[in-house]
Coordinates of C-alpha atoms in Angstrom, one line a residue:
Chain A
M1 CA 117.2 121.8 102.5
A2 CA 115.3 123.7 99.9
I3 CA 112.7 122.2 97.4
T4 CA 111.9 123.6 94.3
V5 CA 108.3 122.8 92.7
V6 CA 106.8 123.2 89.2
G7 CA 103.4 123.1 88.8
S8 CA 100.2 124.7 88.6
V9 CA 99.2 127.8 90.5
A10 CA 95.4 128.3 89.8
F11 CA 91.9 129.3 90.5
D12 CA 89.3 126.6 91.5
T13 CA 85.4 126.6 91.8
I14 CA 84.4 123.6 93.9
E15 CA 81.4 122.4 94.9
T16 CA 81.0 119.6 97.7
P17 CA 78.3 118.4 99.9
A18 CA 79.6 121.2 102.4
G19 CA 78.8 124.1 100.0
K20 CA 80.5 125.9 97.1
R21 CA 83.4 128.5 96.8
E22 CA 84.0 130.3 93.4
R23 CA 87.6 131.0 92.2
C24 CA 89.7 130.3 95.3
L25 CA 93.3 129.9 95.2
G26 CA 94.3 126.3 94.2
G27 CA 96.7 124.4 91.8
A28 CA 98.8 121.6 92.8
A29 CA 102.0 123.8 93.4
T30 CA 99.9 125.8 95.5
Y31 CA 98.9 123.2 97.8
F32 CA 102.1 121.5 97.7
S33 CA 104.2 124.8 98.7
L34 CA 101.9 125.7 101.6
S35 CA 102.1 122.0 103.0
A36 CA 105.9 121.5 102.6
S37 CA 106.5 125.1 104.0
F38 CA 105.8 123.9 107.2
F39 CA 109.1 121.8 107.1
T40 CA 111.6 123.5 105.0
D41 CA 112.2 126.2 102.4
V42 CA 109.9 126.1 99.5
R43 CA 110.6 127.9 95.8
V44 CA 107.7 127.8 93.1
I45 CA 107.7 127.7 89.6
A46 CA 104.5 128.4 87.8
V47 CA 102.7 130.9 85.6
V48 CA 99.8 133.1 86.4
G49 CA 97.8 135.6 84.5
E50 CA 96.5 139.0 85.6
D51 CA 94.0 137.7 87.9
F52 CA 96.4 136.6 90.3
G53 CA 97.3 139.7 92.5
R54 CA 98.4 140.8 95.9
R55 CA 95.8 138.8 97.7
Q56 CA 97.1 135.7 96.1
E57 CA 100.7 136.5 96.4
A58 CA 100.1 137.2 100.1
V59 CA 99.0 133.6 100.8
F60 CA 102.5 132.4 99.6
Q61 CA 104.6 135.4 101.4
A62 CA 102.8 134.4 104.7
R63 CA 104.5 131.1 104.5
N64 CA 107.7 132.6 103.3
I65 CA 107.4 130.6 100.0
D66 CA 109.8 132.3 97.4
T67 CA 107.6 133.3 94.5
R68 CA 110.3 134.6 92.2
G69 CA 110.1 131.7 90.0
I70 CA 106.2 132.3 89.5
E71 CA 105.9 134.2 85.9
H72 CA 103.2 136.6 85.4
T73 CA 102.0 137.1 82.1
A74 CA 99.2 138.7 80.0
G75 CA 96.0 136.8 80.4
K76 CA 94.0 134.3 82.7
S77 CA 95.4 131.8 85.3
F78 CA 94.8 128.4 85.0
F79 CA 91.0 127.7 85.9
W80 CA 89.2 124.4 87.2
E81 CA 85.9 123.7 88.0
G82 CA 84.6 120.5 89.8
S83 CA 82.3 119.1 92.2
Y84 CA 82.1 116.1 94.5
L85 CA 78.5 115.7 95.1
D86 CA 78.1 112.0 94.4
N87 CA 81.5 110.8 95.9
L88 CA 83.7 112.7 98.0
N89 CA 86.7 110.5 96.9
E90 CA 86.4 111.4 93.4
A91 CA 86.1 115.0 91.5
K92 CA 83.8 115.4 88.6
T93 CA 85.5 118.0 86.3
H94 CA 83.1 120.3 85.0
N95 CA 85.5 123.0 83.3
T96 CA 89.4 123.2 82.8
E97 CA 90.7 126.3 81.1
L98 CA 94.6 126.3 80.6
N99 CA 94.6 130.0 79.8
V100 CA 98.3 131.3 80.6
F101 CA 99.2 127.3 81.1
A102 CA 98.9 126.5 77.4
T103 CA 101.9 128.2 76.5
F104 CA 104.0 127.7 79.9
N105 CA 107.8 127.3 79.3
P106 CA 109.2 126.9 82.8
K107 CA 112.4 129.0 83.7
I108 CA 114.1 128.4 86.6
P109 CA 115.7 131.4 88.6
D110 CA 119.3 131.3 89.5
A111 CA 118.4 131.5 92.9
Y112 CA 116.6 128.3 92.8
R113 CA 119.5 126.4 91.4
D114 CA 121.0 125.3 94.5
S115 CA 117.9 123.3 95.6
E116 CA 118.6 120.0 96.6
F117 CA 114.9 118.6 96.3
L118 CA 112.9 118.9 93.1
F119 CA 109.2 118.1 93.1
L120 CA 107.4 117.6 89.5
A121 CA 103.8 118.4 90.4
N122 CA 101.0 117.0 88.1
I123 CA 101.7 119.0 84.7
D124 CA 102.3 118.0 81.3
P125 CA 105.0 115.4 81.4
V126 CA 107.2 117.2 78.7
L127 CA 107.1 120.4 81.1
Q128 CA 108.4 117.9 84.0
R129 CA 111.1 116.7 82.1
R130 CA 112.2 119.9 80.8
V131 CA 112.6 121.2 84.3
R132 CA 114.3 118.1 85.7
E133 CA 116.8 118.4 82.8
Q134 CA 117.5 122.1 84.0
M135 CA 118.3 120.8 87.4
P136 CA 120.6 117.9 86.9
D137 CA 122.2 117.9 90.3
V138 CA 119.5 117.6 92.7
K139 CA 119.8 115.1 95.4
L140 CA 116.4 113.8 95.1
T141 CA 113.5 114.5 92.8
A142 CA 109.8 113.3 93.4
G143 CA 106.7 113.9 91.1
D144 CA 103.0 113.3 90.6
T145 CA 101.0 112.4 87.6
M146 CA 97.3 111.9 86.7
N147 CA 95.1 109.1 84.6
Y148 CA 95.1 111.7 81.6
W149 CA 99.0 111.8 81.1
I150 CA 99.0 107.8 81.7
K151 CA 96.6 107.2 79.0
D152 CA 97.5 109.8 76.5
H153 CA 100.9 110.8 76.7
R154 CA 102.6 107.7 77.9
P155 CA 106.1 108.1 76.1
A156 CA 106.7 111.4 77.6
L157 CA 105.6 110.3 81.1
L158 CA 108.0 107.0 80.8
E159 CA 110.7 109.5 80.0
V160 CA 109.9 111.6 83.3
L161 CA 109.7 108.3 85.3
K162 CA 113.4 107.6 84.4
G163 CA 114.4 110.6 86.3
L164 CA 112.3 110.0 89.4
D165 CA 113.7 108.9 92.7
I166 CA 109.9 109.1 94.0
L167 CA 106.6 108.9 92.3
L168 CA 103.3 109.7 94.4
I169 CA 100.0 108.5 92.6
N170 CA 96.8 107.3 93.7
D171 CA 95.5 103.6 93.5
T172 CA 93.7 103.9 90.2
E173 CA 96.7 105.6 88.4
A174 CA 99.4 102.8 89.8
R175 CA 96.9 100.2 88.2
M176 CA 96.5 102.0 85.2
L177 CA 100.4 102.6 84.6
A178 CA 101.2 99.2 85.3
G179 CA 98.4 97.8 83.6
N180 CA 98.0 95.1 86.5
N181 CA 95.1 95.3 88.9
N182 CA 97.1 93.5 91.9
L183 CA 98.8 96.6 93.7
V184 CA 101.7 94.8 95.0
Q185 CA 102.5 93.5 91.5
A186 CA 101.6 96.9 90.0
A187 CA 104.0 98.6 92.5
R188 CA 106.8 96.5 91.5
E189 CA 106.4 97.0 87.8
V190 CA 106.1 101.0 88.2
M191 CA 109.5 101.1 90.1
A192 CA 111.0 99.0 87.7
L193 CA 110.1 102.1 85.1
G194 CA 112.3 104.3 87.2
P195 CA 111.3 105.3 90.7
K196 CA 112.9 103.5 93.3
T197 CA 110.3 104.4 95.7
L198 CA 106.7 104.6 95.1
V199 CA 103.8 106.3 97.4
V200 CA 100.2 105.0 96.5
K201 CA 97.7 107.0 97.9
H202 CA 94.3 105.5 98.9
G203 CA 92.3 108.3 100.0
E204 CA 90.6 107.9 103.0
Y205 CA 92.2 104.7 103.5
G206 CA 95.6 106.0 103.7
A207 CA 98.7 105.3 101.6
T208 CA 101.3 102.7 101.0
L209 CA 105.1 103.2 100.7
F210 CA 106.8 100.7 98.5
R211 CA 110.6 100.9 98.1
D212 CA 112.6 98.4 95.9
S213 CA 114.8 97.4 98.9
T214 CA 111.8 95.9 100.4
P215 CA 111.9 92.2 101.0
K216 CA 109.5 90.4 98.6
S217 CA 107.9 88.4 101.5
R218 CA 106.6 91.6 103.3
G219 CA 104.6 93.4 100.1
A220 CA 105.3 96.9 101.1
E221 CA 107.5 99.0 103.3
L222 CA 104.7 100.7 105.2
R223 CA 101.0 101.3 105.4
A224 CA 99.9 104.7 107.0
P225 CA 96.7 105.5 107.8
A226 CA 94.2 108.4 106.8
M227 CA 92.6 110.3 109.6
P228 CA 89.0 109.1 110.4
L229 CA 87.5 112.5 109.7
E230 CA 84.1 113.4 111.0
E231 CA 83.6 116.1 107.9
V232 CA 85.3 116.2 104.8
V233 CA 84.5 119.5 103.7
D234 CA 86.6 119.6 100.4
P235 CA 89.1 117.0 99.3
T236 CA 90.7 119.4 96.6
G237 CA 94.4 119.3 97.1
A238 CA 94.5 116.5 99.7
G239 CA 96.8 114.8 97.4
D240 CA 99.1 117.5 96.7
S241 CA 99.4 118.2 100.4
F242 CA 100.3 114.6 101.1
A243 CA 103.1 115.4 98.7
G244 CA 104.1 118.6 100.3
G245 CA 104.1 116.9 103.9
F246 CA 106.0 113.9 102.9
F247 CA 108.3 115.4 100.8
G248 CA 108.9 118.5 103.1
Y249 CA 109.5 116.3 106.0
L250 CA 112.2 114.3 104.0
A251 CA 113.8 117.3 103.0
S252 CA 114.1 118.6 106.7
Q253 CA 116.0 115.5 107.6
P254 CA 119.8 115.6 107.7
E255 CA 119.3 111.9 106.1
Q256 CA 116.7 110.2 104.0
S257 CA 117.0 107.2 106.1
P258 CA 114.4 104.4 105.9
A259 CA 112.8 105.7 109.2
A260 CA 112.7 109.2 107.7
F261 CA 110.8 107.7 104.7
R262 CA 108.3 106.0 107.2
R263 CA 107.7 109.4 109.4
A264 CA 107.5 110.8 106.2
M265 CA 104.4 108.9 105.1
F266 CA 102.6 110.0 108.3
Y267 CA 103.4 113.5 107.8
G268 CA 101.9 113.3 104.4
S269 CA 98.9 111.7 105.9
V270 CA 98.6 114.3 108.4
M271 CA 98.9 117.2 106.0
G272 CA 96.5 115.5 103.5
S273 CA 93.9 115.2 106.2
F274 CA 94.1 118.9 107.2
A275 CA 93.8 119.9 103.7
C276 CA 90.4 118.2 103.7
E277 CA 88.7 120.2 106.5
R278 CA 88.1 123.6 104.7
F279 CA 87.4 124.8 101.3
G280 CA 90.7 125.3 99.2
T281 CA 93.9 126.3 100.9
E282 CA 91.6 127.8 104.1
R283 CA 93.1 125.1 106.5
M284 CA 96.6 125.3 105.3
Q285 CA 96.8 129.1 105.7
K286 CA 95.9 129.0 109.3
L287 CA 97.7 126.0 110.1
T288 CA 100.4 126.0 112.8
R289 CA 103.3 123.4 113.4
P290 CA 102.1 122.4 116.9
E291 CA 98.8 121.3 115.4
I292 CA 100.8 119.2 112.7
D293 CA 102.8 117.7 115.5
E294 CA 99.8 116.7 117.6
R295 CA 97.9 115.0 114.8
F296 CA 101.3 113.3 114.0
N297 CA 101.2 112.0 117.6
L298 CA 97.4 110.9 117.0
F299 CA 98.4 108.6 113.9
R300 CA 100.9 107.0 116.0
E301 CA 97.9 106.3 118.6
L302 CA 95.8 105.2 115.6
T303 CA 98.4 102.6 114.3
H304 CA 100.5 101.5 117.0
L305 CA 99.7 98.4 119.4
V306 CA 100.7 99.1 123.1
Chain B
M1 CA 87.7 80.4 127.1
A2 CA 85.1 78.7 124.7
I3 CA 83.5 80.7 121.9
T4 CA 80.2 79.1 120.4
V5 CA 79.4 80.3 116.8
V6 CA 76.4 80.0 114.9
G7 CA 76.3 80.2 111.2
S8 CA 76.5 78.6 107.9
V9 CA 78.3 75.6 107.2
A10 CA 78.1 75.1 103.5
F11 CA 79.4 74.1 100.1
D12 CA 80.7 76.8 97.5
T13 CA 81.5 77.0 94.0
I14 CA 84.0 79.9 93.4
E15 CA 85.2 81.2 90.3
T16 CA 88.3 83.8 90.3
P17 CA 91.0 84.9 88.1
A18 CA 93.1 82.3 89.7
G19 CA 90.6 79.2 88.6
K20 CA 87.7 77.6 89.8
R21 CA 86.6 75.1 92.5
E22 CA 83.5 73.1 92.5
R23 CA 81.4 72.5 96.0
C24 CA 84.5 73.3 98.5
L25 CA 83.5 73.3 102.3
G26 CA 82.4 77.1 103.1
G27 CA 80.1 79.0 104.8
A28 CA 80.7 81.8 107.6
A29 CA 80.7 79.3 110.4
T30 CA 83.0 77.1 108.9
Y31 CA 85.4 80.0 108.1
F32 CA 85.1 81.4 111.6
S33 CA 85.7 78.2 113.3
L34 CA 88.6 77.3 111.5
S35 CA 90.3 80.7 112.3
A36 CA 89.2 81.1 115.6
S37 CA 90.5 77.6 116.7
F38 CA 94.1 78.9 116.5
F39 CA 93.6 80.9 119.4
T40 CA 90.7 79.2 121.7
D41 CA 88.1 76.4 121.9
V42 CA 85.2 76.7 119.5
R43 CA 81.9 75.2 119.1
V44 CA 79.8 75.2 116.3
I45 CA 75.9 75.2 115.7
A46 CA 74.7 74.8 112.2
V47 CA 72.8 72.6 109.8
V48 CA 74.1 70.2 107.0
G49 CA 72.6 67.7 104.7
E50 CA 73.4 64.6 103.5
D51 CA 76.1 65.8 101.5
F52 CA 78.3 66.7 104.6
G53 CA 80.3 63.6 105.1
R54 CA 83.4 62.4 106.9
R55 CA 85.8 64.2 104.6
Q56 CA 84.2 67.7 105.7
E57 CA 83.7 66.5 109.5
A58 CA 87.2 65.7 109.5
V59 CA 88.3 69.4 108.5
F60 CA 86.8 70.5 111.7
Q61 CA 88.0 67.5 113.9
A62 CA 91.6 68.2 112.7
R63 CA 91.4 71.9 114.4
N64 CA 89.6 70.1 117.3
I65 CA 86.4 72.0 116.8
D66 CA 83.5 71.0 118.7
T67 CA 80.8 70.1 116.1
R68 CA 78.2 68.4 118.2
G69 CA 76.1 71.6 117.5
I70 CA 76.0 70.4 113.7
E71 CA 72.6 69.1 113.1
H72 CA 72.5 66.1 110.3
T73 CA 69.3 66.5 108.5
A74 CA 67.7 65.2 105.4
G75 CA 68.2 66.9 102.2
K76 CA 71.3 69.1 100.9
S77 CA 73.6 71.6 102.6
F78 CA 73.5 75.2 101.9
F79 CA 75.2 76.0 98.4
W80 CA 76.5 79.1 97.1
E81 CA 77.9 79.8 93.8
G82 CA 79.8 83.0 93.1
S83 CA 82.5 84.8 90.9
Y84 CA 85.0 87.6 91.4
L85 CA 86.3 87.5 87.9
D86 CA 85.9 91.5 87.4
N87 CA 86.4 92.6 91.2
L88 CA 88.5 90.6 93.7
N89 CA 86.8 92.9 96.2
E90 CA 83.2 92.1 95.4
A91 CA 81.5 88.6 94.8
K92 CA 78.9 88.1 92.3
T93 CA 76.5 85.7 93.4
H94 CA 75.3 83.2 90.8
N95 CA 73.3 81.2 92.8
T96 CA 72.1 80.4 96.5
E97 CA 70.3 77.5 97.6
L98 CA 69.2 77.7 101.1
N99 CA 68.3 73.7 101.1
V100 CA 68.2 72.4 104.7
F101 CA 69.1 76.1 106.0
A102 CA 65.5 77.2 105.2
T103 CA 64.0 75.1 107.8
F104 CA 67.1 75.9 110.3
N105 CA 66.0 76.2 114.2
P106 CA 69.3 76.5 115.9
K107 CA 69.5 74.1 119.2
I108 CA 72.2 74.9 121.7
P109 CA 73.8 71.5 123.1
D110 CA 74.0 71.3 126.8
A111 CA 77.8 71.1 126.4
Y112 CA 77.9 74.4 124.8
R113 CA 76.2 76.4 127.6
D114 CA 79.1 77.2 129.6
S115 CA 80.7 79.2 126.5
E116 CA 81.5 82.8 127.9
F117 CA 81.9 84.0 124.1
L118 CA 79.2 83.9 121.4
F119 CA 79.5 84.8 117.6
L120 CA 76.5 85.1 115.8
A121 CA 77.7 84.8 112.1
N122 CA 75.8 86.4 109.2
I123 CA 72.3 84.4 108.9
D124 CA 68.7 85.6 109.2
P125 CA 68.6 88.0 112.3
V126 CA 65.6 86.1 113.5
L127 CA 67.9 83.1 114.0
Q128 CA 70.6 85.3 115.3
R129 CA 68.3 86.6 118.0
R130 CA 66.8 83.2 118.8
V131 CA 70.5 81.9 119.8
R132 CA 71.3 85.0 121.6
E133 CA 68.3 84.6 123.9
Q134 CA 69.0 81.1 124.5
M135 CA 72.5 82.0 125.9
P136 CA 71.8 85.0 128.1
D137 CA 74.9 84.8 130.3
V138 CA 77.5 85.0 127.7
K139 CA 80.3 87.2 128.8
L140 CA 80.8 89.0 125.3
T141 CA 78.8 88.7 122.1
A142 CA 79.9 89.5 118.6
G143 CA 78.2 89.5 115.2
D144 CA 78.1 89.9 111.6
T145 CA 75.3 90.8 109.1
M146 CA 75.1 92.0 105.5
N147 CA 73.3 94.3 103.1
Y148 CA 70.4 92.0 102.6
W149 CA 69.3 91.9 105.9
I150 CA 70.3 95.4 106.4
K151 CA 67.8 96.5 103.4
D152 CA 64.9 94.0 103.8
H153 CA 65.1 92.8 107.6
R154 CA 65.8 95.9 109.1
P155 CA 63.3 95.5 112.2
A156 CA 64.9 92.1 113.1
L157 CA 68.3 93.1 112.6
L158 CA 67.6 96.0 114.9
E159 CA 66.8 93.7 117.6
V160 CA 69.9 91.6 117.3
L161 CA 72.0 94.8 117.4
K162 CA 70.7 95.6 121.0
G163 CA 72.3 92.2 122.2
L164 CA 75.6 92.6 120.4
D165 CA 78.7 93.7 122.0
I166 CA 80.5 93.9 119.1
L167 CA 79.5 94.1 115.2
L168 CA 81.7 93.5 112.4
I169 CA 80.9 94.5 109.2
N170 CA 82.4 96.1 106.0
D171 CA 82.3 99.7 104.8
T172 CA 79.1 99.6 102.6
E173 CA 77.3 97.7 105.2
A174 CA 78.2 100.3 108.0
R175 CA 77.0 103.4 105.7
M176 CA 74.0 101.5 104.4
L177 CA 73.1 100.7 108.2
A178 CA 73.7 104.5 109.4
G179 CA 72.1 105.9 106.3
N180 CA 75.2 108.3 106.6
N181 CA 78.1 108.2 103.9
N182 CA 80.6 109.6 106.4
L183 CA 82.5 106.6 107.9
V184 CA 83.3 108.3 111.4
Q185 CA 79.1 109.6 111.7
A186 CA 78.4 106.3 110.7
A187 CA 80.1 104.5 113.2
R188 CA 78.7 106.6 115.9
E189 CA 75.2 106.0 114.6
V190 CA 75.4 102.1 114.6
M191 CA 77.2 102.0 117.9
A192 CA 74.1 103.9 119.2
L193 CA 72.0 101.2 118.1
G194 CA 73.6 98.8 120.6
P195 CA 77.1 97.3 119.9
K196 CA 79.5 99.5 121.7
T197 CA 82.3 98.2 119.5
L198 CA 82.2 98.2 115.7
V199 CA 84.8 96.8 113.5
V200 CA 84.5 98.1 109.7
K201 CA 86.5 96.1 107.5
H202 CA 88.2 97.7 104.2
G203 CA 89.1 94.6 102.4
E204 CA 92.6 95.2 100.7
Y205 CA 92.9 98.5 102.8
G206 CA 92.6 96.9 106.4
A207 CA 90.0 97.4 109.2
T208 CA 89.1 100.3 111.7
L209 CA 88.3 99.7 115.2
F210 CA 85.6 102.2 116.6
R211 CA 84.8 102.2 120.4
D212 CA 82.3 104.4 122.2
S213 CA 85.0 105.0 124.7
T214 CA 87.1 106.7 122.0
P215 CA 87.7 110.5 122.6
K216 CA 85.8 112.2 119.7
S217 CA 88.6 113.9 118.7
R218 CA 90.3 111.0 117.4
G219 CA 87.7 109.7 115.0
A220 CA 88.6 106.1 115.6
E221 CA 90.4 103.7 118.0
L222 CA 92.8 101.9 115.8
R223 CA 93.4 101.5 112.0
A224 CA 94.9 98.2 111.3
P225 CA 96.4 97.4 107.9
A226 CA 95.6 94.4 105.3
M227 CA 98.6 92.6 104.0
P228 CA 99.8 93.7 100.5
L229 CA 99.3 90.5 98.9
E230 CA 101.2 89.5 95.6
E231 CA 98.3 87.3 94.6
V232 CA 94.6 87.2 95.9
V233 CA 93.6 83.5 94.8
D234 CA 90.1 83.7 96.5
P235 CA 88.5 86.3 98.7
T236 CA 85.7 84.1 99.9
G237 CA 85.6 83.9 103.9
A238 CA 88.4 86.7 104.4
G239 CA 85.8 88.6 106.3
D240 CA 84.5 85.5 108.4
S241 CA 88.5 84.5 109.0
F242 CA 89.1 88.2 110.1
A243 CA 86.1 87.8 112.6
G244 CA 87.6 84.4 113.9
G245 CA 91.0 85.9 114.3
F246 CA 89.7 89.0 116.1
F247 CA 87.1 87.3 118.4
G248 CA 89.4 84.1 118.9
Y249 CA 92.3 86.3 120.0
L250 CA 90.0 88.2 122.4
A251 CA 88.5 85.0 124.1
S252 CA 92.3 83.6 124.5
Q253 CA 92.9 86.8 126.6
P254 CA 92.5 86.7 130.4
E255 CA 91.0 90.3 130.1
Q256 CA 89.5 92.4 127.0
S257 CA 91.5 95.3 127.7
P258 CA 91.7 98.1 125.2
A259 CA 95.2 96.6 124.4
A260 CA 93.8 93.4 123.7
F261 CA 91.4 94.8 121.4
R262 CA 93.7 96.4 119.3
R263 CA 96.1 93.3 119.0
A264 CA 92.7 91.6 118.1
M265 CA 92.5 93.5 115.0
F266 CA 95.9 93.0 113.9
Y267 CA 95.2 89.2 114.4
G268 CA 91.7 89.7 112.7
S269 CA 93.9 91.2 109.6
V270 CA 96.3 88.4 109.7
M271 CA 94.0 85.7 109.4
G272 CA 92.2 87.5 106.7
S273 CA 95.0 87.6 104.5
F274 CA 95.9 84.1 105.0
A275 CA 92.1 83.0 103.9
C276 CA 92.7 84.9 100.5
E277 CA 95.9 83.1 99.6
R278 CA 94.4 79.5 98.6
F279 CA 90.8 78.5 97.5
G280 CA 88.0 78.0 100.0
T281 CA 89.5 77.0 103.5
E282 CA 92.6 75.4 101.8
R283 CA 95.1 77.8 103.4
M284 CA 93.2 77.6 106.6
Q285 CA 93.6 73.8 107.0
K286 CA 97.6 73.7 106.5
L287 CA 98.0 77.0 108.6
T288 CA 100.2 76.8 111.7
R289 CA 100.7 79.1 114.8
P290 CA 104.1 79.9 114.2
E291 CA 103.2 81.3 110.7
I292 CA 100.4 83.3 112.2
D293 CA 103.0 84.9 114.8
E294 CA 105.5 85.7 111.9
R295 CA 102.7 87.5 110.1
F296 CA 101.7 89.2 113.2
N297 CA 105.1 90.7 113.5
L298 CA 105.2 91.5 110.0
F299 CA 102.0 93.6 110.5
R300 CA 103.7 95.8 113.1
E301 CA 106.5 96.2 110.9
L302 CA 104.0 97.4 108.0
T303 CA 102.7 99.8 110.4
H304 CA 105.0 101.2 113.0
L305 CA 107.3 104.1 113.0
V306 CA 110.7 103.3 114.4

């Protein structure tokens, strides 16, 4: 079943200990779409400027991603510049230019309206809510956010959370959103704000799935590992790729059963691990489904007793 | 099969967000012994002062731990004072008094000499080596160390590593020991120094098992979770309790097969999680084997796909 995703399609300049790339294709919606496209049909809503041309469009086309919802407008695309020189787990932002994103007003193409799954990537919660309200009949809505919106746009974010089935955030964000340093308590408090499912990503240590149906004695529903990687070339987009694998797999299933949620966590981790292996979307562009399944099996070996 | 452990038996004053305890029984060998005693026979080598009396002795007796190797001498026992007020993952040391430990010269009782398993808890590597050399016929030797020895006593530590089959350390220690920030690369470099098995503990994110027999494509042998705890009362001794569960389980098995190593990781995590639930050794003293097995099963549910 098809996923509609709204979020940024952007250009990134990235520096890591492995090197530097200037203005490569990036943005949360880009990483999410590429990742989810290995599992199901994906439709993107975003805005780009005149610097987004055929070469960028071709990256989406190659994965059969529906780009009719990408609005082309005068000006430059969203631009981000950051580095991970001291710490591969945390980006240092050097520059953010909203450009055409500053006046973005998401429009949903008619062809997208039968999407049963909706992903609200990390953008202004006001825009997230606007999209959510225009698609009242979706079966399952997931979303992401970040420290900036949690800290300075809390009321708008709280409105978005009410409309989410699943929230995917990292450790720091979960603790900040709940104002509680204990992850189990923080998770329960976040779920009380709306989303009945919470995925907390721990970077190189994997991710935890919390569901409000989990017995209290158990603390969490599932702990999924991350791939122990020999080299992390570029962690940009790992979280969005995780979300794409997680939500893409869920959308591909006839039923979103508890077992499907557990496997979705593993697929999320798998896709996040691939994203780190090359700069920008390079690895995602060359990835194949057999490689994904091979790594999924490896994750099983990495975690299961025999 | 019996384990001989050498390490500190001490008094700790601990402050955490959950409260404060003055001079409770502690020390790496204490936590290790209590934890391992649920799986196999344990024999302790340590030194204590006149402040170690019947009440402390009784804690060991209640778990049938052999204390004939605990030397009683004039003076005060090793004392540590620390807090975890800002960060439950990292102790802030306020005071360390070596006391009788300053002149400790480990002596191995004859009754201990048939031990097939040896654990060198975190003490001066010169002492660790001295004990290792006095027990040349053990079947399996494991050990722990810390940042202080890695930084300032490297040559002595490197000698110890040559005699270890298994090293258990945390993330920061592994990266520091190898001088490499990538965990997979650091693990390989540490294993090249002697121990063919390396357990890296990630605190609340679990632990990773590295073995030099693991195929390179896989990065690690196993990732074990930590229990998502509603409340961490006191993390003191969690690492030593992990080691006790891990090594105790291994020693209880007829064969130290790859599958036994994997289950040992889960038992390590299980014991580490219990240690955090009460101050000092309180939880370990009241623990039962059925509780351990119940949590082991819960860890399986927390990690396995269905």
